[in-house]
Short mmCIF file of C-alpha atoms in Angstrom, two decimals:
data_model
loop_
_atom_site.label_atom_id
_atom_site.label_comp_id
_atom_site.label_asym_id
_atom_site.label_seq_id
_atom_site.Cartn_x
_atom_site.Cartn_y
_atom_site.Cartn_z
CA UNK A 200 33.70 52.59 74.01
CA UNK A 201 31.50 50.58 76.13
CA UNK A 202 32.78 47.17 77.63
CA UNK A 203 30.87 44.11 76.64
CA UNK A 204 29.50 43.60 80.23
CA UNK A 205 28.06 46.94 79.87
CA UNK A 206 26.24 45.93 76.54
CA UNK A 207 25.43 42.70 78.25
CA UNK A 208 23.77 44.21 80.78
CA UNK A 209 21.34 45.85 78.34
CA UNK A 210 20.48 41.91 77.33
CA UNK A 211 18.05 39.74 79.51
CA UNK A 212 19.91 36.48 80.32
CA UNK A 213 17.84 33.32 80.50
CA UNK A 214 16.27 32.47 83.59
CA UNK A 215 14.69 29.46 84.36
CA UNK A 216 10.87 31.15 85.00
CA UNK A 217 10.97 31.40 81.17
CA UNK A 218 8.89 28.83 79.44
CA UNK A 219 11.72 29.59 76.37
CA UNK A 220 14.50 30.13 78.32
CA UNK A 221 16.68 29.55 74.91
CA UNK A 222 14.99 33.11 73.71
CA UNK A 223 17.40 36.12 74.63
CA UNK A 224 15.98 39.78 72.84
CA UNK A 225 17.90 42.18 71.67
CA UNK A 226 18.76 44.93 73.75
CA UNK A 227 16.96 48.67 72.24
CA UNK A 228 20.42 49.87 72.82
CA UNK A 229 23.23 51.71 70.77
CA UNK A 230 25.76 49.50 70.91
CA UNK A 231 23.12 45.88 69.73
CA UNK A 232 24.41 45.73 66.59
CA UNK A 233 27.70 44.33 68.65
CA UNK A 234 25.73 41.60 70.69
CA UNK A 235 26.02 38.65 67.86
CA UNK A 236 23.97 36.24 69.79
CA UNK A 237 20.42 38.22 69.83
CA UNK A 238 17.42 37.43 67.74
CA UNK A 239 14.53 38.91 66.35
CA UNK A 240 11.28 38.03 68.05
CA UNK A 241 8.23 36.85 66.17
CA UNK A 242 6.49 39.92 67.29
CA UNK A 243 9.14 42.01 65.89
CA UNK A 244 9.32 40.62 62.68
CA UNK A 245 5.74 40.98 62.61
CA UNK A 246 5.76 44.29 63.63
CA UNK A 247 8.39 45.31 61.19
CA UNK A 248 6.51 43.72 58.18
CA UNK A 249 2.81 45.11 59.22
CA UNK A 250 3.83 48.26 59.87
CA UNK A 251 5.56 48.59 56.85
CA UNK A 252 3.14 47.06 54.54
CA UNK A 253 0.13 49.36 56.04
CA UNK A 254 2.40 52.20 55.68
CA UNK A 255 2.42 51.55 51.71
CA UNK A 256 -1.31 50.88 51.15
CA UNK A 257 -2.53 52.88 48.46
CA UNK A 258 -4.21 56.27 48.86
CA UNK A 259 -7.67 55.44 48.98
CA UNK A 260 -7.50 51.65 50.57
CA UNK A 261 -10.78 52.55 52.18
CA UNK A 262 -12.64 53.66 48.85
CA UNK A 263 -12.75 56.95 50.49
CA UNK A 264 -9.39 58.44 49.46
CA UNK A 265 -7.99 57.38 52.81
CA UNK A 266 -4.39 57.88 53.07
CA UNK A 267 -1.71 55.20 53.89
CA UNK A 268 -0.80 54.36 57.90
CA UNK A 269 1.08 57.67 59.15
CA UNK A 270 4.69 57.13 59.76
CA UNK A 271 4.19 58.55 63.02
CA UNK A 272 1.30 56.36 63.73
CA UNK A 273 3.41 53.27 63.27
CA UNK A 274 6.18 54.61 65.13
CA UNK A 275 4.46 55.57 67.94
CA UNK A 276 2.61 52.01 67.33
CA UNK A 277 5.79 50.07 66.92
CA UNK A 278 7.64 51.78 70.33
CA UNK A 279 4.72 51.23 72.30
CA UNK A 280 3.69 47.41 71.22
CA UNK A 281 8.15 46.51 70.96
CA UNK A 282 8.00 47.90 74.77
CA UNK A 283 5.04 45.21 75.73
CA UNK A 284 6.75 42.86 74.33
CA UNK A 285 9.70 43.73 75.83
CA UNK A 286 8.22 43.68 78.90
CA UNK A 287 6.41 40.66 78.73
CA UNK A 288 9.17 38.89 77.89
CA UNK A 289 11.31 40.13 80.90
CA UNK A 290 8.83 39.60 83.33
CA UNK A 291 10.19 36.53 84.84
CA UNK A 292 7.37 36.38 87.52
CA UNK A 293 4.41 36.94 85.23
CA UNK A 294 1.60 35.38 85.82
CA UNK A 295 0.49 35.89 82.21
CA UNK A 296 0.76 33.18 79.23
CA UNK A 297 2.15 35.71 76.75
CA UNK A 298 -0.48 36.83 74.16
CA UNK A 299 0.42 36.64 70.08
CA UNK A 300 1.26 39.75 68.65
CA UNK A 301 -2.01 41.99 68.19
CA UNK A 302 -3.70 42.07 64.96
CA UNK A 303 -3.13 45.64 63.25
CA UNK A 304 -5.56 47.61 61.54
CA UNK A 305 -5.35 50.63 59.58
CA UNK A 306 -7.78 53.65 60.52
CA UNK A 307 -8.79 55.76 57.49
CA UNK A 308 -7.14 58.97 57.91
CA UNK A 309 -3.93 57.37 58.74
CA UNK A 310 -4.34 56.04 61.69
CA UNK A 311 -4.14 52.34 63.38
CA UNK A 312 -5.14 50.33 66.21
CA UNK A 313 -3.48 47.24 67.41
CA UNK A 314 -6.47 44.41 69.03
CA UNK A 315 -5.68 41.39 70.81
CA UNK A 316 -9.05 39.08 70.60
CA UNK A 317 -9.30 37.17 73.50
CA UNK A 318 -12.26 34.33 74.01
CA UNK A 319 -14.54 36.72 75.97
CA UNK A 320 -12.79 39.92 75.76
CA UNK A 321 -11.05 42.40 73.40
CA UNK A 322 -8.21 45.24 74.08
CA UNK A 323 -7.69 47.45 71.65
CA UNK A 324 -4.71 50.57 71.31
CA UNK A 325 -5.51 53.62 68.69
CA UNK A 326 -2.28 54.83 67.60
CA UNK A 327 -2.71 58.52 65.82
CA UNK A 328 0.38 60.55 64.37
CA UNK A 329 -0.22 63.20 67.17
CA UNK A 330 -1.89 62.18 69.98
CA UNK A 331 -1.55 59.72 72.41
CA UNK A 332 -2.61 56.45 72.05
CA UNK A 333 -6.13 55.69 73.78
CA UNK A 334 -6.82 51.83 75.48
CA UNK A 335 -9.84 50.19 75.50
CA UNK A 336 -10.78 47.19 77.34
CA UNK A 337 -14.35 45.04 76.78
CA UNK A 338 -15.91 42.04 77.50
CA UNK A 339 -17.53 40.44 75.14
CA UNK A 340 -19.32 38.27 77.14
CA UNK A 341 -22.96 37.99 78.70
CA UNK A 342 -21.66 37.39 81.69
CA UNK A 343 -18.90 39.71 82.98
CA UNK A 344 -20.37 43.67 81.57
CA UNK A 345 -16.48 45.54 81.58
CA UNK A 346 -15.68 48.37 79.79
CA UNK A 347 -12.11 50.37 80.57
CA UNK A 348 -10.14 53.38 78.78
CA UNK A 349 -6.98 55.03 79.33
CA UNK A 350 -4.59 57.07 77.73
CA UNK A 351 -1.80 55.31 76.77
CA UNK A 352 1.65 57.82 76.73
CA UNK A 353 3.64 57.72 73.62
CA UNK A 354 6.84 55.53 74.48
CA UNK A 355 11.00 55.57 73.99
CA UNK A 356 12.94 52.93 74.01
CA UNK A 357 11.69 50.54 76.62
CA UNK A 358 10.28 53.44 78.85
CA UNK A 359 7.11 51.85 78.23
CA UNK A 360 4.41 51.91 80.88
CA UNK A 361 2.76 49.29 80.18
CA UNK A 362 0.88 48.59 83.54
CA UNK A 363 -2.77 49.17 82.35
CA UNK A 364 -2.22 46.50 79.38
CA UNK A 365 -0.42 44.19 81.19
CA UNK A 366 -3.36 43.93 84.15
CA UNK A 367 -6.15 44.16 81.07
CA UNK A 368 -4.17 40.50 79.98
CA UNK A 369 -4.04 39.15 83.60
CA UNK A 370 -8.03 40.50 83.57
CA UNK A 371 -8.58 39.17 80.38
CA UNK A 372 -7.13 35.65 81.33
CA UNK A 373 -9.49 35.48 84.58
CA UNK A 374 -12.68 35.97 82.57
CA UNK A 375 -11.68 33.14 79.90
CA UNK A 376 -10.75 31.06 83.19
CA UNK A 377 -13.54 31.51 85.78
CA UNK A 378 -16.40 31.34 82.16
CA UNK A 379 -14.33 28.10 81.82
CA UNK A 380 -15.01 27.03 84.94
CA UNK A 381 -18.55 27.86 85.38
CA UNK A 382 -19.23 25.73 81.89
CA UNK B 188 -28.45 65.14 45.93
CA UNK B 189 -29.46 67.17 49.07
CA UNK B 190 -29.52 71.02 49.36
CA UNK B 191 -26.19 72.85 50.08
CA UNK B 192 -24.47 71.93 53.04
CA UNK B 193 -21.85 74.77 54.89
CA UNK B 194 -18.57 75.14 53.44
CA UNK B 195 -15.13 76.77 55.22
CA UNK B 196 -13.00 79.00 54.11
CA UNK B 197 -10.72 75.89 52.28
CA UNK B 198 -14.41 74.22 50.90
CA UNK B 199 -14.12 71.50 53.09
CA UNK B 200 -17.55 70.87 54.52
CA UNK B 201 -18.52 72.08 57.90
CA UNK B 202 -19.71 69.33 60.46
CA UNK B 203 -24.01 69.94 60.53
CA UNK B 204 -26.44 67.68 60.58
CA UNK B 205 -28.36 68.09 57.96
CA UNK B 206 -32.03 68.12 57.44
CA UNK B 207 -32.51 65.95 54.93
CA UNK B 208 -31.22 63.08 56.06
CA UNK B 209 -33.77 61.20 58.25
CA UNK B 210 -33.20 59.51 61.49
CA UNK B 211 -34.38 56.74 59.62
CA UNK B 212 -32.28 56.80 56.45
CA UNK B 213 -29.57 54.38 56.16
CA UNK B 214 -25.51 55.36 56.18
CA UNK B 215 -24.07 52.91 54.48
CA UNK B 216 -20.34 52.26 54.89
CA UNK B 217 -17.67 49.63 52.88
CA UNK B 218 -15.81 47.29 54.31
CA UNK B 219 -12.19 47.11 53.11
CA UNK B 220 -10.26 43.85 53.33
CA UNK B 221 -8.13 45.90 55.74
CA UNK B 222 -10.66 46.33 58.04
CA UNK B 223 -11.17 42.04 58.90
CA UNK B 224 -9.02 41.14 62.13
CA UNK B 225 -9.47 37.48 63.07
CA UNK B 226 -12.98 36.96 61.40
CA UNK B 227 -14.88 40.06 62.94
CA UNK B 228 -14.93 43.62 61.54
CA UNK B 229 -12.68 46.06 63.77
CA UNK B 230 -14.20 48.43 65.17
CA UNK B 231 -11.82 50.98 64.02
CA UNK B 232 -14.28 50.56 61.37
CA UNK B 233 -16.11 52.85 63.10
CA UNK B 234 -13.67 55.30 64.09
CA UNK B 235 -12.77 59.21 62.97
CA UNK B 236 -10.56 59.99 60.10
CA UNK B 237 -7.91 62.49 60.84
CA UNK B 238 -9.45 64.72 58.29
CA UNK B 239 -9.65 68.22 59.40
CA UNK B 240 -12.76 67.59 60.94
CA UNK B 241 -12.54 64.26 61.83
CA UNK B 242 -15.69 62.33 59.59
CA UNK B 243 -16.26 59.15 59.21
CA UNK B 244 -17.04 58.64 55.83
CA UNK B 245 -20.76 56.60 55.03
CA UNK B 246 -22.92 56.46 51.96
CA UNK B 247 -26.34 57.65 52.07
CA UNK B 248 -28.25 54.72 50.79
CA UNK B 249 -31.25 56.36 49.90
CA UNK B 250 -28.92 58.77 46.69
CA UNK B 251 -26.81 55.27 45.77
CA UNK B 252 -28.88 52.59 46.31
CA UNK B 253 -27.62 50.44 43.75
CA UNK B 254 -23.87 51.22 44.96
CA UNK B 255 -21.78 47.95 44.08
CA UNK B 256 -20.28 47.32 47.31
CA UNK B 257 -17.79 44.08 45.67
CA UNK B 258 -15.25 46.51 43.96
CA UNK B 259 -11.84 46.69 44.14
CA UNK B 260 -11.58 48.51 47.70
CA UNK B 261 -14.45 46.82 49.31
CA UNK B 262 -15.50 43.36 49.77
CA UNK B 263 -18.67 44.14 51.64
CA UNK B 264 -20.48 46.69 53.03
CA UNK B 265 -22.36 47.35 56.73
CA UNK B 266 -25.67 49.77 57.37
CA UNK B 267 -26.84 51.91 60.22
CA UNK B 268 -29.57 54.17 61.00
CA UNK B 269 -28.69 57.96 61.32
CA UNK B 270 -30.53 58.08 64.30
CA UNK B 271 -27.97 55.75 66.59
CA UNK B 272 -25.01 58.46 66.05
CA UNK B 273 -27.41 61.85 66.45
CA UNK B 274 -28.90 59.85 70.09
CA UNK B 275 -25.29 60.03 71.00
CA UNK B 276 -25.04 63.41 69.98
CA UNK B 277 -22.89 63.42 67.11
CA UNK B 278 -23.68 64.89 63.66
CA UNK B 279 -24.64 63.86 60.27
CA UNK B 280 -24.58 65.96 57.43
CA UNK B 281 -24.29 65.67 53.87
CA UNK B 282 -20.26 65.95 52.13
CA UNK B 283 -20.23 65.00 48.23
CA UNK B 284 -17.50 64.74 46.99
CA UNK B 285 -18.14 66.63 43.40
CA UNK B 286 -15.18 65.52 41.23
CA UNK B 287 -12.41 63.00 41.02
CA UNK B 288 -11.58 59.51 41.33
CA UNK B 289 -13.25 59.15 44.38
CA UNK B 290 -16.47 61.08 43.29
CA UNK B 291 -19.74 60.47 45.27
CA UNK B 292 -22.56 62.59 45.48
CA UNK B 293 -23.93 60.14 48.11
CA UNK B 294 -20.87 60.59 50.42
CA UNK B 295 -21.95 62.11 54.24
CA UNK B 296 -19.98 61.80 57.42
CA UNK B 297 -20.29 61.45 60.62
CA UNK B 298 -19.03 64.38 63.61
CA UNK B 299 -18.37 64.89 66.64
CA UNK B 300 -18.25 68.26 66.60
CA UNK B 301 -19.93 70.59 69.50
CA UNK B 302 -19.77 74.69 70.32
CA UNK B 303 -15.96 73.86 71.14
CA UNK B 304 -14.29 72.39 68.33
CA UNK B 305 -14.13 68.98 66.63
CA UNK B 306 -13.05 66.15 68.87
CA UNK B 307 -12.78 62.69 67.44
CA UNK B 308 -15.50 59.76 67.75
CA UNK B 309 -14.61 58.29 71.20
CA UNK B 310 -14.56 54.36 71.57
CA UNK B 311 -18.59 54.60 73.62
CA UNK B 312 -19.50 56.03 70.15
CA UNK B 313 -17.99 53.27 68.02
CA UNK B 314 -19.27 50.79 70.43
CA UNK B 315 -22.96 52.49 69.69
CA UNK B 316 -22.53 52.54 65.74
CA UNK B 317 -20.80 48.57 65.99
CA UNK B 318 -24.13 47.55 68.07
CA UNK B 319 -26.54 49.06 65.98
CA UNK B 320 -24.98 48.40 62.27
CA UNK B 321 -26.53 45.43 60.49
CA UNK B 322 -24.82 44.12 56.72
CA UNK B 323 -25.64 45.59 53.89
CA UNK B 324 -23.54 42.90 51.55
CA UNK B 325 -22.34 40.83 53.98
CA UNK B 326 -18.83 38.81 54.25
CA UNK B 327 -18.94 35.02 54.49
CA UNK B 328 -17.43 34.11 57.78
CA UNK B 329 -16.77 37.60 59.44
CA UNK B 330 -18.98 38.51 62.12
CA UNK B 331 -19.95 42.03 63.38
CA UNK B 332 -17.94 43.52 66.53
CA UNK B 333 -20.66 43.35 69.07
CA UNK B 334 -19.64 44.34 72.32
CA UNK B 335 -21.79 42.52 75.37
#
């Protein structure tokens, strides 16, 4: 049986970086259903009721007899995006206003992709039942011409690398700043 | 409809590009509600199916052109030339679908699909098809993803 300072340990503690320090996460761990204090996220609610709602779309939500969202797609779609958030949360020296959960869109086939719209730029995550996810990163501006991909491994837990996404926000952030700027 | 197209050993239709189809003839392609993220059309609009070979699924305008593209799975509907996918080297052929609910003799897709296999559409692709697709019905207050 673990002790409770094990489980806490599993829990990120306020910290006064946080601009909602009241805001602790649950821990992906075995023993959270014994840490009564946690709460859900809004991204995880989110995620929980997207996912599940593109998973029941009718067969042929496309009017091309599309299946529903894979299972797999959504798991692999909900480990990856719960690890960002995760991580974005935790990362007490971020330099990063967190972004609002992506928007998530079902890929005929049964597919998705998750997109965060930013004001001049866009990343978007393809999440397929057996591959791994691809990353895109564009500007959508006339000023700045970017375009980035990588492969994105399928996650456990919070094993997450999320490196690539998290410096496509920072990158996305200096765009919207220095167009803001040059207004 | 068009002549035959190539069939596999399971009569799903072979990725070809098929002869008939001009550069110049318009795919057509409906826009499910689904497919609206924060007032623009995703571009995984534009992206494979996990079908055995991979199509994206289009209308050839020129065998529906009357197609009602305000029905209960589509609330619009986008158009591109066939030539912007063949200058990127992808395929399009002709794939009716001959009985059913979802019957449609004007159905084609869209390949990628080379001497090695079947790969799926990669995002420079979609980014070609997003940039080079106009409306065909279009949506009140959704734009086109245009990349810069």
């Amino acid at each position: 049986m673990a002790s409770l300072n094990s489980i806490y340990e599993n829990v990120r503690q306020p910290d006064a970086f946080s601009t909602n320090s009241s805001r602790v996460y649950k821990p992906r761990t075995a023993f959270r259903s014994l840490v009564p204090y946690v709460s859900e996220t809004p991204w995880s609610n989110y995620l929980a009721n997207e996912l599940a709602e593109l998973q029941g779309l009718d067969v042929g939500w496309d009017g091309y007899g599309s299946p529903p969202v894979h299972p797999l797609s959504a798991h692999h779609a909900n480990c990856l995006l719960a690890g960002v958030n995760y991580i974005l949360n935790n990362s007490i020296n971020s330099e990063l206003a967190k972004p609002d959960a992506p928007y998530l869109v079902p890929v005929s086939g049964g597919a998705l992709q998750a997109e965060w719209h930013f004001n001049n730029s866009i990343i978007e995550i393809f999440f397929e039942k057996s591959e791994a996810a691809c990353a895109v990163f564009y500007s959508e501006s006339n000023q700045v011409d970017e375009f980035h991909e990588e492969e994105v491994l399928p996650s456990v837990g919070n094993n997450v690398d999320a490196t690539v996404l998290l410096e496509w926000f920072k990158r996305a952030a200096e765009i919207d700043n220095a167009i803001t700027a040059a207004a | 409809m068009l002549s035959l197209r190539p069939l596999d050993e399971n009569n799903n239709t072979v990725p070809h590009d098929h002869p008939e189809i001009k550069n110049q003839d318009f795919l057509v392609r409906g826009v499910s509600p689904r497919h609206i993220a924060g007032g623009r059309l995703s571009k995984s609009f534009f992206n494979s199916s996990s079908d055995p070979y991979k199509g994206l699924s289009t209308d050839l305008h020129k065998l529906s052109p009357d197609k009602n593209y305000n029905n209960a799975c589509h609330v619009g509907a986008v158009q591109f030339q066939a030539e912007i996918p063949r200058n990127d080297n992808l395929k399009v052929g002709y794939d009716p679908i001959l009985e059913g609910p979802d019957k449609n003799l004007a159905h084609c897709q869209v390949w990628r699909y080379d001497g090695n296999g079947v790969k799926r559409i990669t995002p420079a692709h979609t980014k070609a098809m997003c940039n080079g697709a106009i409306w065909k019905n279009e949506i009140a207050n959704v734009e086109i993803n245009r990349y810069s």
